[in-house]
mmCIF file of C-alpha atoms and ligand atoms in Angstrom:
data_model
loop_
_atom_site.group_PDB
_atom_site.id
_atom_site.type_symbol
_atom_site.label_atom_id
_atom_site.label_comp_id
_atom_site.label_asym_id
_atom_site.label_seq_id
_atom_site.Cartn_x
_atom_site.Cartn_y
_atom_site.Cartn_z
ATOM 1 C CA UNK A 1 73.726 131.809 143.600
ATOM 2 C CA UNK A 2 72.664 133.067 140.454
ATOM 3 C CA UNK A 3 70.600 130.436 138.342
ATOM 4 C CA UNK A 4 71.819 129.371 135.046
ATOM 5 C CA UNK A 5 69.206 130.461 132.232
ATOM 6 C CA UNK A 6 67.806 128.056 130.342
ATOM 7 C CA UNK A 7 68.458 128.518 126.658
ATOM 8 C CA UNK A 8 64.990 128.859 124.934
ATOM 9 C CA UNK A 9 64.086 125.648 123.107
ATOM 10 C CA UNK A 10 62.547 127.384 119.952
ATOM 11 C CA UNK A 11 65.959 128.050 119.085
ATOM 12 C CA UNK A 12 67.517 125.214 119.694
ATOM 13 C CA UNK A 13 64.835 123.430 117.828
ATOM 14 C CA UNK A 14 65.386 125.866 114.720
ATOM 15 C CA UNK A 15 69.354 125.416 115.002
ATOM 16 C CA UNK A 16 69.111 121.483 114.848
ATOM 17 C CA UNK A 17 66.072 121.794 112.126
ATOM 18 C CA UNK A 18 68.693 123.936 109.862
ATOM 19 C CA UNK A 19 71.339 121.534 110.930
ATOM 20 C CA UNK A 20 69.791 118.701 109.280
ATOM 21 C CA UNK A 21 68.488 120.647 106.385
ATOM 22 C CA UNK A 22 71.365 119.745 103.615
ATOM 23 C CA UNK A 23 70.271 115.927 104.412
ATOM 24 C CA UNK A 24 66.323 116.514 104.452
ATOM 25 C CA UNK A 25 66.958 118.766 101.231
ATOM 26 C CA UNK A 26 69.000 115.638 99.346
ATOM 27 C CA UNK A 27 66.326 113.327 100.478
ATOM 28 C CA UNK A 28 64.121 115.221 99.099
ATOM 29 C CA UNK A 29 65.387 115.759 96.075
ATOM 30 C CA UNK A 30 65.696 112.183 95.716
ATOM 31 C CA UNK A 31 62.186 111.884 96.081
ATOM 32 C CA UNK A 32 61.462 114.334 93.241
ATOM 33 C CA UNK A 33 63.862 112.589 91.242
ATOM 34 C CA UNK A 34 65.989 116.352 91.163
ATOM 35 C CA UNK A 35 69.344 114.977 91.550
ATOM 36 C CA UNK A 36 70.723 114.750 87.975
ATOM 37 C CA UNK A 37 71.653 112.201 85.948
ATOM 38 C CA UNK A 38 74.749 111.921 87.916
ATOM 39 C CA UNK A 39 73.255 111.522 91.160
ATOM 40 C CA UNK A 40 76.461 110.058 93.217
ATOM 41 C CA UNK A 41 78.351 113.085 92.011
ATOM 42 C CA UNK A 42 75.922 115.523 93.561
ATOM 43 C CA UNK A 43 75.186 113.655 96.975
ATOM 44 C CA UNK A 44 79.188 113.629 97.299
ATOM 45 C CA UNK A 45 79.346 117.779 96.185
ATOM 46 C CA UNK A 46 76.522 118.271 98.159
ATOM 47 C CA UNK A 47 77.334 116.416 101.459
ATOM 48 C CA UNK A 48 81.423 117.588 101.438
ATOM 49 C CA UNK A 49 79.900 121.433 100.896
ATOM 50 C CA UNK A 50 78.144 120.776 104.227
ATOM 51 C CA UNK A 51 80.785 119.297 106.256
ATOM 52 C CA UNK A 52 83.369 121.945 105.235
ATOM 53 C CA UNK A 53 80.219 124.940 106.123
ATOM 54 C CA UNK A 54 79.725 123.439 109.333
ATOM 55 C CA UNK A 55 83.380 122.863 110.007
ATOM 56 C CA UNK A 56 83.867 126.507 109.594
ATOM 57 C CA UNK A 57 80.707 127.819 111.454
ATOM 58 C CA UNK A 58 82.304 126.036 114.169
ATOM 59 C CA UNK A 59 85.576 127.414 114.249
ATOM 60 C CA UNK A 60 83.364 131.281 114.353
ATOM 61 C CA UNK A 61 82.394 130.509 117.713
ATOM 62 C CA UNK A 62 85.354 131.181 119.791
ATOM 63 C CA UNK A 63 86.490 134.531 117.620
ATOM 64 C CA UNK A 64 82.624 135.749 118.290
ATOM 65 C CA UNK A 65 83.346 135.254 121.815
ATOM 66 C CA UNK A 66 86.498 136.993 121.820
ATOM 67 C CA UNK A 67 84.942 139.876 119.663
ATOM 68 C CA UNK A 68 82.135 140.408 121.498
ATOM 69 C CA UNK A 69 82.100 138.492 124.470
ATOM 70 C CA UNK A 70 79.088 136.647 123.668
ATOM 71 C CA UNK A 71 79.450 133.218 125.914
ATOM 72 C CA UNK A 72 76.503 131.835 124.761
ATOM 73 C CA UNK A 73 77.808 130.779 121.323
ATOM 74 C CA UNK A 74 79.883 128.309 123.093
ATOM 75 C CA UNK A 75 77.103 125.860 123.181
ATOM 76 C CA UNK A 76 76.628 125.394 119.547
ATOM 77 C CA UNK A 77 80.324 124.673 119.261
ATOM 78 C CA UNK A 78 80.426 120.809 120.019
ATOM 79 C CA UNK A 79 76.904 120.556 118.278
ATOM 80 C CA UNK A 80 78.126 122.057 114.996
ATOM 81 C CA UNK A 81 81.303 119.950 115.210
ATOM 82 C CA UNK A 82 79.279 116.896 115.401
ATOM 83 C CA UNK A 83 77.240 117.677 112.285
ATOM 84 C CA UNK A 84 80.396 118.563 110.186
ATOM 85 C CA UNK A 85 81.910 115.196 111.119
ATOM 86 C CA UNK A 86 78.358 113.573 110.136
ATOM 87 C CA UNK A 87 78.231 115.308 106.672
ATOM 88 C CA UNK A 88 81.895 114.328 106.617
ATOM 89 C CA UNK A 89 81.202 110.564 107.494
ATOM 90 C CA UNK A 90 78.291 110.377 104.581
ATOM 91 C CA UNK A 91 80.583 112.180 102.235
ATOM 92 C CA UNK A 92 82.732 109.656 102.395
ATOM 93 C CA UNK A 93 79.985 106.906 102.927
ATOM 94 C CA UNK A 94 78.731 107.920 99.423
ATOM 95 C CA UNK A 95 82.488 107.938 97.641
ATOM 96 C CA UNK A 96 83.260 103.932 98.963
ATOM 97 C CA UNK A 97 79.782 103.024 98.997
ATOM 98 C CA UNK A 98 77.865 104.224 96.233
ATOM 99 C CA UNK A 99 80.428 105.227 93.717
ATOM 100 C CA UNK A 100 82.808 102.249 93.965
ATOM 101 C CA UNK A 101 79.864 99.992 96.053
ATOM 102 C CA UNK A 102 82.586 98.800 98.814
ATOM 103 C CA UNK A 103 84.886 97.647 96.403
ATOM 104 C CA UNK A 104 87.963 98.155 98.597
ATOM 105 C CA UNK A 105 90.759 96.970 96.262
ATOM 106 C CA UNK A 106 88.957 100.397 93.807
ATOM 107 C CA UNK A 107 88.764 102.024 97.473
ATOM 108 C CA UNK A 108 92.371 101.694 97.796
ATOM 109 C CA UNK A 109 93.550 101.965 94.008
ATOM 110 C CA UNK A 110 91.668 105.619 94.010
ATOM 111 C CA UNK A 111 93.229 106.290 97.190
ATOM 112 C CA UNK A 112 96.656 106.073 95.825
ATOM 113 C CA UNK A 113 95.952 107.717 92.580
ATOM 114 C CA UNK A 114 94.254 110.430 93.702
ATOM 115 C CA UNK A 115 95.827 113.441 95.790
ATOM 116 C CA UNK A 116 92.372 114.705 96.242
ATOM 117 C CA UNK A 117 91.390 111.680 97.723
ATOM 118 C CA UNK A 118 94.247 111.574 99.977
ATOM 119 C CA UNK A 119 94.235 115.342 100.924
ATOM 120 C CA UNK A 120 89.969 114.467 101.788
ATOM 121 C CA UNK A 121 91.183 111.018 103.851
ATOM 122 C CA UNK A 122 93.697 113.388 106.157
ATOM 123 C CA UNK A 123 90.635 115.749 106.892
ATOM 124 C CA UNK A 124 88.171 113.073 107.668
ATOM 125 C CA UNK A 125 91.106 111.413 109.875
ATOM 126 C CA UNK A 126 91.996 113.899 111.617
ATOM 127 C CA UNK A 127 88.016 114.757 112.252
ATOM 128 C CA UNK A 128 87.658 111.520 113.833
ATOM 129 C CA UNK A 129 89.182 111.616 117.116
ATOM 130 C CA UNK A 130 87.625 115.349 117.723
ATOM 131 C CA UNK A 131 84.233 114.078 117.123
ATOM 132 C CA UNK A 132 85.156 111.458 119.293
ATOM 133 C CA UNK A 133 86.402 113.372 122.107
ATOM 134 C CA UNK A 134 84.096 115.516 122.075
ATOM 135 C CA UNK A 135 82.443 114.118 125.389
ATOM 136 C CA UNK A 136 82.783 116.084 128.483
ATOM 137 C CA UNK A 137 83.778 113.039 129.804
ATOM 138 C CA UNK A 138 86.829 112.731 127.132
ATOM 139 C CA UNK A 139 87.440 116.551 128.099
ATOM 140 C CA UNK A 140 87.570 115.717 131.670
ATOM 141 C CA UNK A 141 89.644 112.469 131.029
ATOM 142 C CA UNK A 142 92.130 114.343 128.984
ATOM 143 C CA UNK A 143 92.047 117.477 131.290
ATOM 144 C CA UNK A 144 91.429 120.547 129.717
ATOM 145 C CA UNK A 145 94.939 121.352 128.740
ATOM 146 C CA UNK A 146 95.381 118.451 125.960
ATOM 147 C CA UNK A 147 92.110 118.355 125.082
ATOM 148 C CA UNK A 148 91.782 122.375 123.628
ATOM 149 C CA UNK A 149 95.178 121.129 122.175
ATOM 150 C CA UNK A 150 94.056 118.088 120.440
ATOM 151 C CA UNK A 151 90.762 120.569 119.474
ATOM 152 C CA UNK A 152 93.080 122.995 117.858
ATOM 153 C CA UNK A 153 93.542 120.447 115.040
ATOM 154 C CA UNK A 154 90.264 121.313 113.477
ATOM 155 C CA UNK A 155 91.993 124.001 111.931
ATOM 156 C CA UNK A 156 93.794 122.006 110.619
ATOM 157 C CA UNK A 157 91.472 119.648 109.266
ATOM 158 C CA UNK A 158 89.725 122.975 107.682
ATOM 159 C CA UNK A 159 92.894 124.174 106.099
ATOM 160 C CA UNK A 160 93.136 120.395 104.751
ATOM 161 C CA UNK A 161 89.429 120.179 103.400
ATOM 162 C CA UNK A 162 89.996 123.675 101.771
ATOM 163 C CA UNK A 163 93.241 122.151 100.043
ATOM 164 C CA UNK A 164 91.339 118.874 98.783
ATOM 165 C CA UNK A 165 88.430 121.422 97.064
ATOM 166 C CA UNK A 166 90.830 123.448 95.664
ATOM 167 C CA UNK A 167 92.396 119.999 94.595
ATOM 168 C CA UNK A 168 89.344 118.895 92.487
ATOM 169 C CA UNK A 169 88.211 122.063 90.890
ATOM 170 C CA UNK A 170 89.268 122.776 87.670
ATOM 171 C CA UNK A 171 88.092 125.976 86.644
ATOM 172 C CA UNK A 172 86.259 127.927 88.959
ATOM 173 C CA UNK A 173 88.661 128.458 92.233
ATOM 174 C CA UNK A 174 86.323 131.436 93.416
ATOM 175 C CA UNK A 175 84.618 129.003 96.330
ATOM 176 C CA UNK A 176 87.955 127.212 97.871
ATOM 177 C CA UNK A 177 89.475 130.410 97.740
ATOM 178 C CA UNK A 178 86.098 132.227 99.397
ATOM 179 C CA UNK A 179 86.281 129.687 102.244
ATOM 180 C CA UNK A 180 90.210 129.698 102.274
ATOM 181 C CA UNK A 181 89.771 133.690 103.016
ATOM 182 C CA UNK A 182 87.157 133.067 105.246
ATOM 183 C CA UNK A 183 89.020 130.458 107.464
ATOM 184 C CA UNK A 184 92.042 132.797 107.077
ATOM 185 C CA UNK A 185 89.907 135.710 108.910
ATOM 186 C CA UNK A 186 88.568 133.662 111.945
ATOM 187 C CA UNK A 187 92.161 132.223 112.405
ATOM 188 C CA UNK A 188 93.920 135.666 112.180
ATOM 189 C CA UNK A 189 91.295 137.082 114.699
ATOM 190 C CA UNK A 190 92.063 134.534 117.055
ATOM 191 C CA UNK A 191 95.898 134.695 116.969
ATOM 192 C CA UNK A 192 95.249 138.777 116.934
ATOM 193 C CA UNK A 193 93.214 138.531 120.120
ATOM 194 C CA UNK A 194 95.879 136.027 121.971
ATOM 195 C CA UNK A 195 98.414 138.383 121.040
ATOM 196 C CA UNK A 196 96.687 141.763 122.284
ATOM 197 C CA UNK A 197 95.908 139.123 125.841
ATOM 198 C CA UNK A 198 99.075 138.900 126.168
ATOM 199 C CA UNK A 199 100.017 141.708 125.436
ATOM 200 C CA UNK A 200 97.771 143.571 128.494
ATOM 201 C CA UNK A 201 98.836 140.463 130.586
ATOM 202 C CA UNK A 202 102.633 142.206 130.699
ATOM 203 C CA UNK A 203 101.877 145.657 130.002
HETATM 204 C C1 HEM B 1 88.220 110.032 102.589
HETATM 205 C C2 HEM B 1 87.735 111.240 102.601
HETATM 206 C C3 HEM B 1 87.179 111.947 101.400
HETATM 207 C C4 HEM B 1 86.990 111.511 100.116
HETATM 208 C C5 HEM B 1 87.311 110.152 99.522
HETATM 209 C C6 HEM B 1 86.411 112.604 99.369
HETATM 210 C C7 HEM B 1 86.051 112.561 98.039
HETATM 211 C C8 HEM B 1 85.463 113.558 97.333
HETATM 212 C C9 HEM B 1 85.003 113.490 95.969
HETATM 213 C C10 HEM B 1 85.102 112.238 95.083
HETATM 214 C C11 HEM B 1 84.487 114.689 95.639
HETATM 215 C C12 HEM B 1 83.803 115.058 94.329
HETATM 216 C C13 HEM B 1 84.766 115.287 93.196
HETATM 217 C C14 HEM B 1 84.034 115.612 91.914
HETATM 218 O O1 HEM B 1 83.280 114.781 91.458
HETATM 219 O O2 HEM B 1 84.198 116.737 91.420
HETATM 220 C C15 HEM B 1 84.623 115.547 96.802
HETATM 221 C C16 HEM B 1 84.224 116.859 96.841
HETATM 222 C C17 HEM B 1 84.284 117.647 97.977
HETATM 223 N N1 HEM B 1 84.690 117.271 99.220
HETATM 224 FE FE1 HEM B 1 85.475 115.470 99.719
HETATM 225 N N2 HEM B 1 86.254 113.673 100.216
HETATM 226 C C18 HEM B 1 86.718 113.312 101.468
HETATM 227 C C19 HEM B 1 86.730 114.060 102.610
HETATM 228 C C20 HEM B 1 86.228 115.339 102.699
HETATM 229 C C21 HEM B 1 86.129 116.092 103.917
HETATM 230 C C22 HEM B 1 86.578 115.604 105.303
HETATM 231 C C23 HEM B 1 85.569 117.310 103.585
HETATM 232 C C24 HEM B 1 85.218 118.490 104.436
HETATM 233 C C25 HEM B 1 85.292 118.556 105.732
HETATM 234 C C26 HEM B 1 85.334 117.301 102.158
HETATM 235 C C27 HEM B 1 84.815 118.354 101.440
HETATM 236 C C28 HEM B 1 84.561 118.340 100.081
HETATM 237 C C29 HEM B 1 84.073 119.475 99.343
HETATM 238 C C30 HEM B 1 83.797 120.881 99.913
HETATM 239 C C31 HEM B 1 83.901 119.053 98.021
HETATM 240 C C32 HEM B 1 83.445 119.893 96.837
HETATM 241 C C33 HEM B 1 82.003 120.221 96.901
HETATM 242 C C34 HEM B 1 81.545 121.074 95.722
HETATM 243 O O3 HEM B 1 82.261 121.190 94.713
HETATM 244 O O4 HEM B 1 80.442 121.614 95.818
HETATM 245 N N3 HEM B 1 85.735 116.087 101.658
HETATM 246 N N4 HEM B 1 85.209 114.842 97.811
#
């Protein structure tokens, strides 16, 4: 039987050193005292830019496979997942916690007045129970059917993020809209490549 190769570990190294880069690079602008006078403001911009990257650099992997057949790509997809639902978590860690200091009754009174807020709740919601899953045990509890169902909701959750930018800018829409068109192209490969499957599945 052919032996599965082992994926080189300089790479993986340099993958999960980049991975945590955002967070070494706001600690250590902390350090340097290089995070504005408004510092909550930037962890939270910085932190949500991350999660929504990472969110979308996982939803490339599958339309890379189907482009080019590369199979490898497959094993960054839960890992990539997993860091945009970290970056997620302290995004949201730094909104309740260091701009209104766990002051839920403010927690909840911004929640209601605030469709950004609400849009960027839905996201992280809907996040939760992929990162979750994301076990091969949940996948084989699940089966495989439900769970690439339930997975299918992280488009979702990136079409939701995208909304709750473009919710909170008020000037410069050039970067929702840049990840809007960017999330539009991996989705329309995807549903271009299931269509030309089944398209040679009957023809
Ligand atoms: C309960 C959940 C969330 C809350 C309360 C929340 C709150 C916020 C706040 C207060 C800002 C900064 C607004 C400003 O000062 O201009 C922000 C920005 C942002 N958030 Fe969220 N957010 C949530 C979830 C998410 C999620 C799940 C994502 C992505 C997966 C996300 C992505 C972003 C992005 C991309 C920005 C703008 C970054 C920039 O302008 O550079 N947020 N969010």
């Amino acid at each position: 039987m052919k032996e599965k190769r082992p994926f080189p570990p300089t790479l993986q190294l340099i993958f999960h050193l980049l991975a945590w880069l955002p967070l070494l690079w706001l600690l250590w602008s902390y350090w340097q005292d290089a995070l504005g006078l408004n510092f909550v403001r930037t962890i939270t911009l910085r932190t949500g830019k991350a999660a929504l990257i990472f969110l979308l650099l996982s939803l490339t992997v599958t339309p890379l496979y189907l482009l080019f057949g590369w199979k490898w790509v497959y094993r960054y997809r839960r890992p990539l997942g997993l860091y945009a639902f970290l970056y997620a978590a302290l995004h949201l860690l730094t909104f309740v916690g260091l701009d209104y200091g766990f002051d839920w009754a403010l927690v909840g009174d911004a929640m209601r007045n605030n469709r950004y807020t609400q849009v960027g709740l839905t996201a992280f919601l809907i996040l939760l129970p992929l990162a979750l899953t994301s076990t091969q045990r949940s996948r084989a509890w699940l089966g495989p059917k439900w769970w690439k169902r339930l997975h299918r909701l992280s488009y979702l959750a990136a079409i939701i993020a995208i909304l709750h930018y473009a919710l909170l800018v008020r000037q410069y829409f050039t970067q929702p809209i840049t990840f809007g068109v960017i999330l539009a192209v991996l989705l329309g490969t995807r549903l271009f490549m299931a269509l030309v499957k089944k398209r040679y599945a009957l023809g």
